[in-house]
């Protein structure tokens, strides 16, 4: 990742916003805190396990400059400022 404007770390995941308006995420995605539909490497046989992303994955594109990400234990928030 290049030109990071904002980064936030949760307990087991992190998100970053680039200067190009992309949001990237990595870490454990067990509560869809990185991405609600992408599935990473699954380590259990629970049907709700969304897996883990050991390399950054693109979460969203086209976010306005100055937007921020905030990560908690089982959640993430994208705050877009226009």
Short mmCIF file of N, CA, C and O in Angstrom, two decimals:
data_model
loop_
_atom_site.label_atom_id
_atom_site.label_comp_id
_atom_site.label_asym_id
_atom_site.label_seq_id
_atom_site.Cartn_x
_atom_site.Cartn_y
_atom_site.Cartn_z
N UNK A 1 0.86 -1.18 0.00
CA UNK A 1 0.00 0.00 0.00
C UNK A 1 0.89 1.23 0.00
O UNK A 1 1.89 1.28 0.71
N UNK A 2 0.45 2.23 -0.75
CA UNK A 2 1.23 3.47 -0.82
C UNK A 2 0.35 4.65 -0.46
O UNK A 2 -0.85 4.62 -0.62
N UNK A 3 0.98 5.68 0.06
CA UNK A 3 0.33 6.95 0.36
C UNK A 3 -0.90 6.76 1.26
O UNK A 3 -2.03 7.04 0.87
N UNK A 4 -0.67 6.30 2.46
CA UNK A 4 -1.74 6.07 3.43
C UNK A 4 -2.10 7.38 4.11
O UNK A 4 -1.23 8.06 4.64
N UNK A 5 -3.38 7.75 4.08
CA UNK A 5 -3.86 8.95 4.76
C UNK A 5 -4.33 8.65 6.18
O UNK A 5 -4.23 9.49 7.06
N UNK A 6 -4.88 7.46 6.40
CA UNK A 6 -5.45 7.13 7.70
C UNK A 6 -5.36 5.62 7.90
O UNK A 6 -5.56 4.86 6.96
N UNK A 7 -5.04 5.22 9.12
CA UNK A 7 -5.03 3.80 9.46
C UNK A 7 -5.62 3.64 10.86
O UNK A 7 -5.45 4.52 11.71
N UNK A 8 -6.35 2.55 11.06
CA UNK A 8 -6.92 2.27 12.37
C UNK A 8 -6.79 0.78 12.64
O UNK A 8 -6.95 -0.03 11.73
N UNK A 9 -6.51 0.44 13.90
CA UNK A 9 -6.34 -0.96 14.29
C UNK A 9 -7.39 -1.36 15.30
O UNK A 9 -7.61 -0.65 16.28
N UNK A 10 -8.02 -2.50 15.06
CA UNK A 10 -8.91 -3.10 16.03
C UNK A 10 -8.13 -4.13 16.84
O UNK A 10 -6.91 -4.11 16.88
N UNK A 11 -8.83 -5.07 17.46
CA UNK A 11 -8.16 -6.11 18.23
C UNK A 11 -7.37 -7.04 17.30
O UNK A 11 -6.21 -7.33 17.55
N UNK A 12 -7.99 -7.51 16.23
CA UNK A 12 -7.33 -8.45 15.32
C UNK A 12 -7.49 -8.07 13.86
O UNK A 12 -7.41 -8.93 12.98
N UNK A 13 -7.76 -6.80 13.57
CA UNK A 13 -7.87 -6.37 12.19
C UNK A 13 -7.46 -4.91 12.08
O UNK A 13 -7.36 -4.21 13.09
N UNK A 14 -7.22 -4.47 10.85
CA UNK A 14 -6.85 -3.07 10.61
C UNK A 14 -7.41 -2.64 9.27
O UNK A 14 -7.64 -3.46 8.37
N UNK A 15 -7.64 -1.35 9.14
CA UNK A 15 -8.10 -0.75 7.89
C UNK A 15 -7.23 0.47 7.59
O UNK A 15 -6.75 1.14 8.51
N UNK A 16 -7.05 0.75 6.31
CA UNK A 16 -6.28 1.92 5.89
C UNK A 16 -7.00 2.60 4.73
O UNK A 16 -7.59 1.95 3.88
N UNK A 17 -6.92 3.94 4.71
CA UNK A 17 -7.45 4.74 3.62
C UNK A 17 -6.27 5.33 2.87
O UNK A 17 -5.38 5.93 3.49
N UNK A 18 -6.24 5.15 1.55
CA UNK A 18 -5.14 5.68 0.76
C UNK A 18 -5.51 7.07 0.22
O UNK A 18 -6.68 7.46 0.19
N UNK A 19 -4.50 7.78 -0.24
CA UNK A 19 -4.71 9.10 -0.84
C UNK A 19 -5.50 8.99 -2.14
O UNK A 19 -6.08 9.96 -2.61
N UNK A 20 -5.53 7.80 -2.73
CA UNK A 20 -6.28 7.57 -3.97
C UNK A 20 -7.74 7.23 -3.72
O UNK A 20 -8.46 6.88 -4.65
N UNK A 21 -8.19 7.25 -2.46
CA UNK A 21 -9.60 7.00 -2.15
C UNK A 21 -9.97 5.53 -2.04
O UNK A 21 -11.11 5.16 -2.27
N UNK A 22 -9.00 4.70 -1.70
CA UNK A 22 -9.27 3.28 -1.51
C UNK A 22 -9.21 2.92 -0.03
O UNK A 22 -8.42 3.50 0.71
N UNK A 23 -10.03 1.97 0.37
CA UNK A 23 -9.98 1.44 1.73
C UNK A 23 -9.50 0.00 1.63
O UNK A 23 -10.06 -0.80 0.87
N UNK A 24 -8.46 -0.33 2.38
CA UNK A 24 -7.88 -1.66 2.40
C UNK A 24 -7.98 -2.22 3.80
O UNK A 24 -7.90 -1.46 4.78
N UNK A 25 -8.17 -3.53 3.92
CA UNK A 25 -8.27 -4.16 5.23
C UNK A 25 -7.51 -5.46 5.29
O UNK A 25 -7.28 -6.11 4.27
N UNK A 26 -7.10 -5.85 6.50
CA UNK A 26 -6.41 -7.13 6.71
C UNK A 26 -6.60 -7.56 8.15
O UNK A 26 -6.92 -6.76 9.01
N UNK A 27 -6.45 -8.86 8.38
CA UNK A 27 -6.62 -9.42 9.72
C UNK A 27 -7.76 -10.42 9.77
O UNK A 27 -8.17 -10.98 8.76
N UNK A 28 -8.29 -10.64 10.97
CA UNK A 28 -9.37 -11.59 11.18
C UNK A 28 -10.71 -10.94 10.81
O UNK A 28 -10.99 -9.82 11.23
N UNK A 29 -11.52 -11.65 10.06
CA UNK A 29 -12.79 -11.13 9.54
C UNK A 29 -13.98 -11.91 10.10
O UNK A 29 -15.01 -12.04 9.47
N UNK A 30 -13.85 -12.46 11.31
CA UNK A 30 -14.88 -13.37 11.85
C UNK A 30 -16.22 -12.70 12.07
O UNK A 30 -17.24 -13.38 12.12
N UNK A 31 -16.29 -11.42 12.21
CA UNK A 31 -17.56 -10.72 12.38
C UNK A 31 -17.83 -9.77 11.21
O UNK A 31 -18.56 -8.81 11.35
N UNK A 32 -17.21 -10.05 10.06
CA UNK A 32 -17.34 -9.21 8.86
C UNK A 32 -16.85 -7.79 9.10
O UNK A 32 -17.32 -6.85 8.47
N UNK A 33 -15.90 -7.62 10.00
CA UNK A 33 -15.42 -6.28 10.30
C UNK A 33 -14.49 -5.72 9.23
O UNK A 33 -14.27 -4.52 9.19
N UNK A 34 -13.99 -6.59 8.34
CA UNK A 34 -13.18 -6.11 7.22
C UNK A 34 -14.05 -5.99 5.97
O UNK A 34 -14.07 -4.96 5.32
N UNK A 35 -14.76 -7.06 5.64
CA UNK A 35 -15.61 -7.07 4.45
C UNK A 35 -16.79 -8.00 4.68
O UNK A 35 -16.61 -9.12 5.15
N UNK A 36 -18.01 -7.56 4.36
CA UNK A 36 -19.19 -8.38 4.65
C UNK A 36 -19.38 -9.58 3.73
O UNK A 36 -20.03 -10.55 4.12
N UNK A 37 -18.82 -9.54 2.52
CA UNK A 37 -19.08 -10.64 1.59
C UNK A 37 -17.84 -11.42 1.17
O UNK A 37 -17.95 -12.57 0.77
N UNK A 38 -16.67 -10.81 1.22
CA UNK A 38 -15.45 -11.54 0.86
C UNK A 38 -15.11 -12.51 1.97
O UNK A 38 -15.25 -12.21 3.15
N UNK A 39 -14.63 -13.69 1.59
CA UNK A 39 -14.25 -14.70 2.56
C UNK A 39 -12.76 -14.97 2.43
O UNK A 39 -12.27 -15.24 1.33
N UNK A 40 -12.06 -14.88 3.54
CA UNK A 40 -10.62 -15.14 3.54
C UNK A 40 -10.33 -16.60 3.86
O UNK A 40 -11.15 -17.48 3.63
N UNK A 41 -9.17 -16.85 4.41
CA UNK A 41 -8.76 -18.20 4.78
C UNK A 41 -9.51 -18.60 6.05
O UNK A 41 -9.37 -17.97 7.09
N UNK A 42 -10.34 -19.62 5.95
CA UNK A 42 -11.20 -20.05 7.06
C UNK A 42 -10.46 -21.05 7.93
O UNK A 42 -9.88 -22.01 7.43
N UNK A 43 -10.47 -20.81 9.25
CA UNK A 43 -9.73 -21.67 10.16
C UNK A 43 -10.63 -22.54 11.03
O UNK A 43 -10.16 -23.29 11.86
N UNK A 44 -11.94 -22.42 10.85
CA UNK A 44 -12.86 -23.26 11.63
C UNK A 44 -13.98 -23.73 10.70
O UNK A 44 -14.10 -23.27 9.58
N UNK A 45 -14.81 -24.64 11.20
CA UNK A 45 -15.92 -25.11 10.37
C UNK A 45 -17.23 -24.46 10.78
O UNK A 45 -18.29 -24.96 10.47
N UNK A 46 -17.16 -23.30 11.43
CA UNK A 46 -18.38 -22.56 11.77
C UNK A 46 -18.91 -21.90 10.50
O UNK A 46 -18.15 -21.27 9.75
N UNK A 47 -20.21 -21.98 10.24
CA UNK A 47 -20.75 -21.37 9.02
C UNK A 47 -20.64 -19.85 9.02
O UNK A 47 -20.69 -19.24 7.96
N UNK A 48 -20.46 -19.23 10.18
CA UNK A 48 -20.36 -17.77 10.24
C UNK A 48 -18.93 -17.28 10.12
O UNK A 48 -18.70 -16.07 10.06
N UNK A 49 -17.94 -18.19 10.06
CA UNK A 49 -16.54 -17.79 9.98
C UNK A 49 -16.26 -17.20 8.60
O UNK A 49 -16.36 -17.88 7.59
N UNK A 50 -15.92 -15.92 8.55
CA UNK A 50 -15.61 -15.24 7.29
C UNK A 50 -14.12 -15.31 6.97
O UNK A 50 -13.66 -14.74 6.00
N UNK A 51 -13.34 -15.97 7.83
CA UNK A 51 -11.93 -16.17 7.54
C UNK A 51 -11.05 -15.00 7.89
O UNK A 51 -11.48 -14.03 8.50
N UNK A 52 -9.81 -15.11 7.47
CA UNK A 52 -8.81 -14.09 7.75
C UNK A 52 -8.13 -13.67 6.46
O UNK A 52 -8.01 -14.46 5.52
N UNK A 53 -7.69 -12.44 6.42
CA UNK A 53 -6.95 -11.89 5.29
C UNK A 53 -5.55 -11.57 5.78
O UNK A 53 -5.35 -10.65 6.57
N UNK A 54 -4.57 -12.35 5.33
CA UNK A 54 -3.20 -12.16 5.76
C UNK A 54 -2.46 -11.14 4.92
O UNK A 54 -1.37 -10.71 5.27
N UNK A 55 -3.05 -10.74 3.81
CA UNK A 55 -2.57 -9.65 2.97
C UNK A 55 -3.72 -8.68 2.80
O UNK A 55 -4.88 -9.07 2.85
N UNK A 56 -3.43 -7.40 2.58
CA UNK A 56 -4.51 -6.42 2.41
C UNK A 56 -5.44 -6.76 1.25
O UNK A 56 -5.00 -7.20 0.19
N UNK A 57 -6.75 -6.57 1.49
CA UNK A 57 -7.76 -6.73 0.45
C UNK A 57 -8.49 -5.41 0.26
O UNK A 57 -8.70 -4.67 1.21
N UNK A 58 -8.86 -5.14 -0.98
CA UNK A 58 -9.59 -3.91 -1.28
C UNK A 58 -11.00 -4.02 -0.73
O UNK A 58 -11.73 -4.96 -1.05
N UNK A 59 -11.37 -3.06 0.11
CA UNK A 59 -12.69 -3.06 0.73
C UNK A 59 -13.63 -2.12 -0.01
O UNK A 59 -14.80 -2.43 -0.22
N UNK A 60 -13.13 -0.96 -0.41
CA UNK A 60 -13.99 0.04 -1.05
C UNK A 60 -13.13 1.00 -1.86
O UNK A 60 -12.00 1.28 -1.50
N UNK A 61 -13.71 1.53 -2.93
CA UNK A 61 -13.02 2.52 -3.77
C UNK A 61 -13.86 3.80 -3.81
O UNK A 61 -15.04 3.78 -3.53
N UNK A 62 -13.23 4.89 -4.19
CA UNK A 62 -13.94 6.14 -4.42
C UNK A 62 -14.37 6.90 -3.18
O UNK A 62 -15.31 7.67 -3.24
N UNK A 63 -13.68 6.71 -2.06
CA UNK A 63 -14.04 7.47 -0.87
C UNK A 63 -13.44 8.86 -0.97
O UNK A 63 -12.35 9.04 -1.53
N UNK A 64 -14.13 9.87 -0.48
CA UNK A 64 -13.63 11.25 -0.58
C UNK A 64 -12.34 11.46 0.21
O UNK A 64 -12.11 10.82 1.23
N UNK A 65 -11.54 12.36 -0.26
CA UNK A 65 -10.29 12.73 0.43
C UNK A 65 -10.63 13.21 1.84
O UNK A 65 -11.61 13.91 2.05
N UNK A 66 -9.84 12.81 2.81
CA UNK A 66 -10.07 13.21 4.19
C UNK A 66 -10.96 12.24 4.97
O UNK A 66 -11.22 12.45 6.14
N UNK A 67 -11.42 11.18 4.33
CA UNK A 67 -12.24 10.18 5.03
C UNK A 67 -11.39 9.42 6.03
O UNK A 67 -10.17 9.31 5.89
N UNK A 68 -12.03 8.89 7.06
CA UNK A 68 -11.33 8.19 8.12
C UNK A 68 -11.95 6.82 8.35
O UNK A 68 -13.13 6.63 8.10
N UNK A 69 -11.14 5.88 8.85
CA UNK A 69 -11.63 4.59 9.29
C UNK A 69 -11.40 4.47 10.78
O UNK A 69 -10.44 5.02 11.32
N UNK A 70 -12.31 3.78 11.45
CA UNK A 70 -12.21 3.55 12.89
C UNK A 70 -12.51 2.08 13.12
O UNK A 70 -13.51 1.56 12.63
N UNK A 71 -11.65 1.40 13.87
CA UNK A 71 -11.81 -0.03 14.11
C UNK A 71 -11.99 -0.29 15.60
O UNK A 71 -11.31 0.31 16.43
N UNK A 72 -12.90 -1.19 15.91
CA UNK A 72 -13.10 -1.64 17.28
C UNK A 72 -12.83 -3.14 17.36
O UNK A 72 -12.17 -3.71 16.49
N UNK A 73 -13.33 -3.77 18.38
CA UNK A 73 -13.07 -5.20 18.55
C UNK A 73 -13.74 -6.03 17.46
O UNK A 73 -13.11 -6.89 16.84
N UNK A 74 -15.04 -5.80 17.22
CA UNK A 74 -15.78 -6.57 16.23
C UNK A 74 -16.50 -5.69 15.22
O UNK A 74 -17.49 -6.09 14.63
N UNK A 75 -16.03 -4.48 15.03
CA UNK A 75 -16.69 -3.58 14.08
C UNK A 75 -15.68 -2.63 13.44
O UNK A 75 -14.57 -2.48 13.93
N UNK A 76 -16.11 -2.00 12.37
CA UNK A 76 -15.33 -0.98 11.69
C UNK A 76 -16.29 0.08 11.17
O UNK A 76 -17.44 -0.22 10.85
N UNK A 77 -15.80 1.31 11.10
CA UNK A 77 -16.61 2.43 10.63
C UNK A 77 -15.80 3.22 9.60
O UNK A 77 -14.62 3.48 9.81
N UNK A 78 -16.44 3.59 8.50
CA UNK A 78 -15.86 4.49 7.52
C UNK A 78 -16.60 5.81 7.65
O UNK A 78 -17.83 5.85 7.45
N UNK A 79 -15.88 6.86 7.99
CA UNK A 79 -16.47 8.20 8.10
C UNK A 79 -16.06 8.99 6.88
O UNK A 79 -14.88 9.32 6.71
N UNK A 80 -17.02 9.26 5.98
CA UNK A 80 -16.74 10.02 4.77
C UNK A 80 -17.06 11.49 4.99
O UNK A 80 -18.13 11.83 5.47
N UNK A 81 -16.11 12.33 4.65
CA UNK A 81 -16.30 13.79 4.75
C UNK A 81 -16.30 14.36 3.36
O UNK A 81 -15.39 14.14 2.59
N UNK A 82 -17.37 15.07 3.05
CA UNK A 82 -17.50 15.67 1.70
C UNK A 82 -17.38 17.17 1.79
O UNK A 82 -17.70 17.80 2.69
#
